[in-house]
PDB file of N, CA and C in Angstrom:
ATOM      1  N   UNK P   1       7.250  13.929  33.787  1.00 85.00           N
ATOM      2  CA  UNK P   1       8.533  13.620  33.215  1.00 85.00           C
ATOM      3  C   UNK P   1       9.049  14.870  32.509  1.00 85.00           C
ATOM      4  N   UNK P   2      10.301  15.173  32.685  1.00 91.00           N
ATOM      5  CA  UNK P   2      10.930  16.346  32.078  1.00 91.00           C
ATOM      6  C   UNK P   2      11.860  15.899  30.959  1.00 91.00           C
ATOM      7  N   UNK P   3      11.737  16.569  29.833  1.00 94.00           N
ATOM      8  CA  UNK P   3      12.586  16.263  28.694  1.00 94.00           C
ATOM      9  C   UNK P   3      13.539  17.415  28.438  1.00 94.00           C
ATOM     10  N   UNK P   4      14.690  17.101  27.868  1.00 95.00           N
ATOM     11  CA  UNK P   4      15.686  18.127  27.564  1.00 95.00           C
ATOM     12  C   UNK P   4      16.169  17.962  26.132  1.00 95.00           C
ATOM     13  N   UNK P   5      16.712  19.029  25.594  1.00 96.00           N
ATOM     14  CA  UNK P   5      17.346  18.987  24.285  1.00 96.00           C
ATOM     15  C   UNK P   5      16.396  18.549  23.181  1.00 96.00           C
ATOM     16  N   UNK P   6      16.882  17.629  22.338  1.00 97.00           N
ATOM     17  CA  UNK P   6      16.102  17.152  21.203  1.00 97.00           C
ATOM     18  C   UNK P   6      14.814  16.472  21.657  1.00 97.00           C
ATOM     19  N   UNK P   7      14.866  15.761  22.776  1.00 96.00           N
ATOM     20  CA  UNK P   7      13.656  15.111  23.290  1.00 96.00           C
ATOM     21  C   UNK P   7      12.571  16.134  23.584  1.00 96.00           C
ATOM     22  N   UNK P   8      12.950  17.256  24.175  1.00 96.00           N
ATOM     23  CA  UNK P   8      11.982  18.316  24.490  1.00 96.00           C
ATOM     24  C   UNK P   8      11.400  18.900  23.206  1.00 96.00           C
ATOM     25  N   UNK P   9      12.230  19.054  22.184  1.00 97.00           N
ATOM     26  CA  UNK P   9      11.749  19.582  20.900  1.00 97.00           C
ATOM     27  C   UNK P   9      10.757  18.614  20.254  1.00 97.00           C
ATOM     28  N   UNK P  10      11.042  17.339  20.348  1.00 96.00           N
ATOM     29  CA  UNK P  10      10.136  16.333  19.774  1.00 96.00           C
ATOM     30  C   UNK P  10       8.800  16.347  20.497  1.00 96.00           C
ATOM     31  N   UNK P  11       8.828  16.383  21.807  1.00 95.00           N
ATOM     32  CA  UNK P  11       7.591  16.409  22.587  1.00 95.00           C
ATOM     33  C   UNK P  11       6.797  17.664  22.257  1.00 95.00           C
ATOM     34  N   UNK P  12       7.457  18.804  22.181  1.00 96.00           N
ATOM     35  CA  UNK P  12       6.775  20.061  21.859  1.00 96.00           C
ATOM     36  C   UNK P  12       6.136  19.989  20.469  1.00 96.00           C
ATOM     37  N   UNK P  13       6.853  19.416  19.515  1.00 96.00           N
ATOM     38  CA  UNK P  13       6.304  19.282  18.159  1.00 96.00           C
ATOM     39  C   UNK P  13       5.085  18.370  18.167  1.00 96.00           C
ATOM     40  N   UNK P  14       5.194  17.220  18.820  1.00 94.00           N
ATOM     41  CA  UNK P  14       4.067  16.293  18.866  1.00 94.00           C
ATOM     42  C   UNK P  14       2.851  16.941  19.518  1.00 94.00           C
ATOM     43  N   UNK P  15       3.075  17.711  20.558  1.00 94.00           N
ATOM     44  CA  UNK P  15       1.961  18.407  21.212  1.00 94.00           C
ATOM     45  C   UNK P  15       1.358  19.464  20.293  1.00 94.00           C
ATOM     46  N   UNK P  16       2.196  20.120  19.480  1.00 97.00           N
ATOM     47  CA  UNK P  16       1.697  21.183  18.599  1.00 97.00           C
ATOM     48  C   UNK P  16       0.835  20.646  17.463  1.00 97.00           C
ATOM     49  N   UNK P  17       1.008  19.392  17.091  1.00 96.00           N
ATOM     50  CA  UNK P  17       0.211  18.829  15.998  1.00 96.00           C
ATOM     51  C   UNK P  17      -0.832  17.814  16.476  1.00 96.00           C
ATOM     52  N   UNK P  18      -0.985  17.679  17.774  1.00 93.00           N
ATOM     53  CA  UNK P  18      -1.889  16.669  18.334  1.00 93.00           C
ATOM     54  C   UNK P  18      -3.307  16.795  17.783  1.00 93.00           C
ATOM     55  N   UNK P  19      -3.789  18.010  17.558  1.00 93.00           N
ATOM     56  CA  UNK P  19      -5.150  18.203  17.056  1.00 93.00           C
ATOM     57  C   UNK P  19      -5.322  17.717  15.624  1.00 93.00           C
ATOM     58  N   UNK P  20      -4.229  17.617  14.889  1.00 92.00           N
ATOM     59  CA  UNK P  20      -4.288  17.203  13.484  1.00 92.00           C
ATOM     60  C   UNK P  20      -4.134  15.700  13.306  1.00 92.00           C
ATOM     61  N   UNK P  21      -3.806  15.003  14.360  1.00 88.00           N
ATOM     62  CA  UNK P  21      -3.574  13.577  14.264  1.00 88.00           C
ATOM     63  C   UNK P  21      -4.840  12.809  14.579  1.00 88.00           C
ATOM     64  N   UNK P  22      -5.016  11.691  13.899  1.00 89.00           N
ATOM     65  CA  UNK P  22      -6.170  10.831  14.142  1.00 89.00           C
ATOM     66  C   UNK P  22      -5.700   9.409  14.370  1.00 89.00           C
ATOM     67  N   UNK P  23      -6.619   8.510  14.233  1.00 90.00           N
ATOM     68  CA  UNK P  23      -6.315   7.096  14.389  1.00 90.00           C
ATOM     69  C   UNK P  23      -5.419   6.634  13.249  1.00 90.00           C
ATOM     70  N   UNK P  24      -4.612   5.669  13.529  1.00 91.00           N
ATOM     71  CA  UNK P  24      -3.777   5.075  12.487  1.00 91.00           C
ATOM     72  C   UNK P  24      -4.665   4.332  11.507  1.00 91.00           C
ATOM     73  N   UNK P  25      -4.281   4.338  10.227  1.00 91.00           N
ATOM     74  CA  UNK P  25      -5.087   3.573   9.264  1.00 91.00           C
ATOM     75  C   UNK P  25      -4.979   2.082   9.547  1.00 91.00           C
ATOM     76  N   UNK P  26      -5.970   1.367   9.104  1.00 93.00           N
ATOM     77  CA  UNK P  26      -5.958  -0.090   9.282  1.00 93.00           C
ATOM     78  C   UNK P  26      -4.793  -0.683   8.492  1.00 93.00           C
ATOM     79  N   UNK P  27      -4.224  -1.773   8.972  1.00 93.00           N
ATOM     80  CA  UNK P  27      -3.130  -2.394   8.226  1.00 93.00           C
ATOM     81  C   UNK P  27      -3.630  -2.934   6.889  1.00 93.00           C
ATOM     82  N   UNK P  28      -2.736  -2.977   5.931  1.00 88.00           N
ATOM     83  CA  UNK P  28      -3.092  -3.519   4.626  1.00 88.00           C
ATOM     84  C   UNK P  28      -3.352  -5.017   4.757  1.00 88.00           C
ATOM     85  N   UNK P  29      -4.233  -5.540   3.918  1.00 85.00           N
ATOM     86  CA  UNK P  29      -4.533  -6.973   4.019  1.00 85.00           C
ATOM     87  C   UNK P  29      -3.322  -7.823   3.645  1.00 85.00           C
ATOM     88  N   UNK P  30      -3.304  -9.032   4.179  1.00 84.00           N
ATOM     89  CA  UNK P  30      -2.250  -9.978   3.823  1.00 84.00           C
ATOM     90  C   UNK P  30      -2.331 -10.223   2.324  1.00 84.00           C
ATOM     91  N   UNK P  31      -1.205 -10.199   1.671  1.00 82.00           N
ATOM     92  CA  UNK P  31      -1.165 -10.412   0.225  1.00 82.00           C
ATOM     93  C   UNK P  31      -1.178  -9.126  -0.573  1.00 82.00           C
ATOM     94  N   UNK P  32      -1.295  -7.970   0.086  1.00 87.00           N
ATOM     95  CA  UNK P  32      -1.382  -6.704  -0.643  1.00 87.00           C
ATOM     96  C   UNK P  32      -0.151  -6.450  -1.500  1.00 87.00           C
ATOM     97  N   UNK P  33       1.033  -6.753  -0.974  1.00 87.00           N
ATOM     98  CA  UNK P  33       2.259  -6.534  -1.744  1.00 87.00           C
ATOM     99  C   UNK P  33       2.254  -7.331  -3.031  1.00 87.00           C
ATOM    100  N   UNK P  34       1.774  -8.560  -2.957  1.00 87.00           N
ATOM    101  CA  UNK P  34       1.669  -9.396  -4.152  1.00 87.00           C
ATOM    102  C   UNK P  34       0.675  -8.792  -5.128  1.00 87.00           C
ATOM    103  N   UNK P  35      -0.454  -8.316  -4.620  1.00 89.00           N
ATOM    104  CA  UNK P  35      -1.469  -7.701  -5.482  1.00 89.00           C
ATOM    105  C   UNK P  35      -0.914  -6.478  -6.202  1.00 89.00           C
ATOM    106  N   UNK P  36      -0.199  -5.652  -5.469  1.00 91.00           N
ATOM    107  CA  UNK P  36       0.354  -4.432  -6.061  1.00 91.00           C
ATOM    108  C   UNK P  36       1.384  -4.770  -7.131  1.00 91.00           C
ATOM    109  N   UNK P  37       2.254  -5.724  -6.846  1.00 93.00           N
ATOM    110  CA  UNK P  37       3.268  -6.143  -7.812  1.00 93.00           C
ATOM    111  C   UNK P  37       2.614  -6.696  -9.076  1.00 93.00           C
ATOM    112  N   UNK P  38       1.608  -7.556  -8.897  1.00 93.00           N
ATOM    113  CA  UNK P  38       0.916  -8.137 -10.047  1.00 93.00           C
ATOM    114  C   UNK P  38       0.191  -7.065 -10.860  1.00 93.00           C
ATOM    115  N   UNK P  39      -0.391  -6.092 -10.183  1.00 94.00           N
ATOM    116  CA  UNK P  39      -1.102  -5.011 -10.874  1.00 94.00           C
ATOM    117  C   UNK P  39      -0.138  -4.230 -11.766  1.00 94.00           C
ATOM    118  N   UNK P  40       1.031  -3.910 -11.236  1.00 96.00           N
ATOM    119  CA  UNK P  40       2.026  -3.169 -12.024  1.00 96.00           C
ATOM    120  C   UNK P  40       2.507  -3.999 -13.214  1.00 96.00           C
ATOM    121  N   UNK P  41       2.752  -5.296 -12.974  1.00 97.00           N
ATOM    122  CA  UNK P  41       3.218  -6.168 -14.052  1.00 97.00           C
ATOM    123  C   UNK P  41       2.164  -6.269 -15.153  1.00 97.00           C
ATOM    124  N   UNK P  42       0.912  -6.437 -14.757  1.00 97.00           N
ATOM    125  CA  UNK P  42      -0.150  -6.537 -15.748  1.00 97.00           C
ATOM    126  C   UNK P  42      -0.313  -5.229 -16.525  1.00 97.00           C
ATOM    127  N   UNK P  43      -0.128  -4.104 -15.839  1.00 97.00           N
ATOM    128  CA  UNK P  43      -0.171  -2.810 -16.533  1.00 97.00           C
ATOM    129  C   UNK P  43       0.901  -2.722 -17.609  1.00 97.00           C
ATOM    130  N   UNK P  44       2.091  -3.212 -17.287  1.00 98.00           N
ATOM    131  CA  UNK P  44       3.173  -3.224 -18.284  1.00 98.00           C
ATOM    132  C   UNK P  44       2.833  -4.168 -19.432  1.00 98.00           C
ATOM    133  N   UNK P  45       2.251  -5.319 -19.112  1.00 98.00           N
ATOM    134  CA  UNK P  45       1.860  -6.272 -20.163  1.00 98.00           C
ATOM    135  C   UNK P  45       0.839  -5.655 -21.110  1.00 98.00           C
ATOM    136  N   UNK P  46      -0.075  -4.870 -20.576  1.00 98.00           N
ATOM    137  CA  UNK P  46      -1.047  -4.164 -21.431  1.00 98.00           C
ATOM    138  C   UNK P  46      -0.318  -3.148 -22.298  1.00 98.00           C
ATOM    139  N   UNK P  47       0.553  -2.351 -21.682  1.00 98.00           N
ATOM    140  CA  UNK P  47       1.261  -1.303 -22.416  1.00 98.00           C
ATOM    141  C   UNK P  47       2.114  -1.854 -23.556  1.00 98.00           C
ATOM    142  N   UNK P  48       2.697  -3.027 -23.365  1.00 98.00           N
ATOM    143  CA  UNK P  48       3.567  -3.611 -24.393  1.00 98.00           C
ATOM    144  C   UNK P  48       2.822  -4.576 -25.312  1.00 98.00           C
ATOM    145  N   UNK P  49       1.502  -4.631 -25.183  1.00 98.00           N
ATOM    146  CA  UNK P  49       0.700  -5.429 -26.091  1.00 98.00           C
ATOM    147  C   UNK P  49       0.756  -6.928 -25.837  1.00 98.00           C
ATOM    148  N   UNK P  50       1.255  -7.318 -24.675  1.00 97.00           N
ATOM    149  CA  UNK P  50       1.321  -8.751 -24.360  1.00 97.00           C
ATOM    150  C   UNK P  50      -0.023  -9.292 -23.881  1.00 97.00           C
ATOM    151  N   UNK P  51      -0.871  -8.409 -23.367  1.00 97.00           N
ATOM    152  CA  UNK P  51      -2.212  -8.789 -22.911  1.00 97.00           C
ATOM    153  C   UNK P  51      -3.203  -7.714 -23.323  1.00 97.00           C
ATOM    154  N   UNK P  52      -4.449  -8.136 -23.543  1.00 97.00           N
ATOM    155  CA  UNK P  52      -5.510  -7.147 -23.720  1.00 97.00           C
ATOM    156  C   UNK P  52      -5.985  -6.724 -22.330  1.00 97.00           C
ATOM    157  N   UNK P  53      -6.748  -5.670 -22.267  1.00 97.00           N
ATOM    158  CA  UNK P  53      -7.287  -5.215 -20.986  1.00 97.00           C
ATOM    159  C   UNK P  53      -8.152  -6.314 -20.368  1.00 97.00           C
ATOM    160  N   UNK P  54      -9.003  -6.936 -21.172  1.00 97.00           N
ATOM    161  CA  UNK P  54      -9.875  -7.992 -20.650  1.00 97.00           C
ATOM    162  C   UNK P  54      -9.063  -9.168 -20.103  1.00 97.00           C
ATOM    163  N   UNK P  55      -7.999  -9.555 -20.802  1.00 97.00           N
ATOM    164  CA  UNK P  55      -7.151 -10.643 -20.322  1.00 97.00           C
ATOM    165  C   UNK P  55      -6.483 -10.264 -18.999  1.00 97.00           C
ATOM    166  N   UNK P  56      -5.997  -9.029 -18.923  1.00 97.00           N
ATOM    167  CA  UNK P  56      -5.331  -8.566 -17.706  1.00 97.00           C
ATOM    168  C   UNK P  56      -6.307  -8.531 -16.530  1.00 97.00           C
ATOM    169  N   UNK P  57      -7.523  -8.090 -16.773  1.00 97.00           N
ATOM    170  CA  UNK P  57      -8.536  -8.044 -15.706  1.00 97.00           C
ATOM    171  C   UNK P  57      -8.808  -9.451 -15.189  1.00 97.00           C
ATOM    172  N   UNK P  58      -9.032 -10.374 -16.110  1.00 96.00           N
ATOM    173  CA  UNK P  58      -9.300 -11.761 -15.698  1.00 96.00           C
ATOM    174  C   UNK P  58      -8.124 -12.330 -14.909  1.00 96.00           C
ATOM    175  N   UNK P  59      -6.922 -12.085 -15.400  1.00 96.00           N
ATOM    176  CA  UNK P  59      -5.729 -12.613 -14.730  1.00 96.00           C
ATOM    177  C   UNK P  59      -5.547 -11.971 -13.360  1.00 96.00           C
ATOM    178  N   UNK P  60      -5.760 -10.644 -13.268  1.00 93.00           N
ATOM    179  CA  UNK P  60      -5.557  -9.963 -11.981  1.00 93.00           C
ATOM    180  C   UNK P  60      -6.525 -10.481 -10.925  1.00 93.00           C
ATOM    181  N   UNK P  61      -7.802 -10.641 -11.296  1.00 94.00           N
ATOM    182  CA  UNK P  61      -8.765 -11.118 -10.308  1.00 94.00           C
ATOM    183  C   UNK P  61      -8.467 -12.547  -9.882  1.00 94.00           C
ATOM    184  N   UNK P  62      -8.009 -13.381 -10.804  1.00 93.00           N
ATOM    185  CA  UNK P  62      -7.644 -14.748 -10.434  1.00 93.00           C
ATOM    186  C   UNK P  62      -6.458 -14.738  -9.478  1.00 93.00           C
ATOM    187  N   UNK P  63      -5.447 -13.915  -9.782  1.00 90.00           N
ATOM    188  CA  UNK P  63      -4.270 -13.821  -8.917  1.00 90.00           C
ATOM    189  C   UNK P  63      -4.622 -13.179  -7.582  1.00 90.00           C
ATOM    190  N   UNK P  64      -5.519 -12.193  -7.591  1.00 89.00           N
ATOM    191  CA  UNK P  64      -5.920 -11.522  -6.347  1.00 89.00           C
ATOM    192  C   UNK P  64      -6.656 -12.482  -5.426  1.00 89.00           C
ATOM    193  N   UNK P  65      -7.530 -13.278  -5.992  1.00 87.00           N
ATOM    194  CA  UNK P  65      -8.269 -14.241  -5.180  1.00 87.00           C
ATOM    195  C   UNK P  65      -7.302 -15.241  -4.543  1.00 87.00           C
ATOM    196  N   UNK P  66      -6.338 -15.687  -5.316  1.00 85.00           N
ATOM    197  CA  UNK P  66      -5.341 -16.635  -4.801  1.00 85.00           C
ATOM    198  C   UNK P  66      -4.493 -15.997  -3.704  1.00 85.00           C
ATOM    199  N   UNK P  67      -4.043 -14.764  -3.918  1.00 81.00           N
ATOM    200  CA  UNK P  67      -3.181 -14.080  -2.946  1.00 81.00           C
ATOM    201  C   UNK P  67      -3.912 -13.798  -1.644  1.00 81.00           C
ATOM    202  N   UNK P  68      -5.188 -13.460  -1.728  1.00 79.00           N
ATOM    203  CA  UNK P  68      -5.954 -13.120  -0.537  1.00 79.00           C
ATOM    204  C   UNK P  68      -6.320 -14.354   0.286  1.00 79.00           C
ATOM    205  N   UNK P  69      -6.258 -15.524  -0.305  1.00 79.00           N
ATOM    206  CA  UNK P  69      -6.586 -16.748   0.422  1.00 79.00           C
ATOM    207  C   UNK P  69      -5.387 -17.297   1.182  1.00 79.00           C
ATOM    208  N   UNK P  70      -4.224 -16.770   0.941  1.00 70.00           N
ATOM    209  CA  UNK P  70      -3.016 -17.281   1.603  1.00 70.00           C
ATOM    210  C   UNK P  70      -2.850 -16.699   2.977  1.00 70.00           C
TER     211      UNK P  70
END
């Protein structure tokens, strides 16, 4: 197959970096977005004194277990 213009430039670039590319990373687990959001929220709760670190840890693991089961 012959490419022209921008297509040819893209193919040439992809070929030039082929040795540096590997397998795609595994997809994130279901519920990861919820876990990340909860982690950030709990971090803010710690920073503003609404939760202690121990309370936040307990809450995060409870929420993580629930999110991962969905």
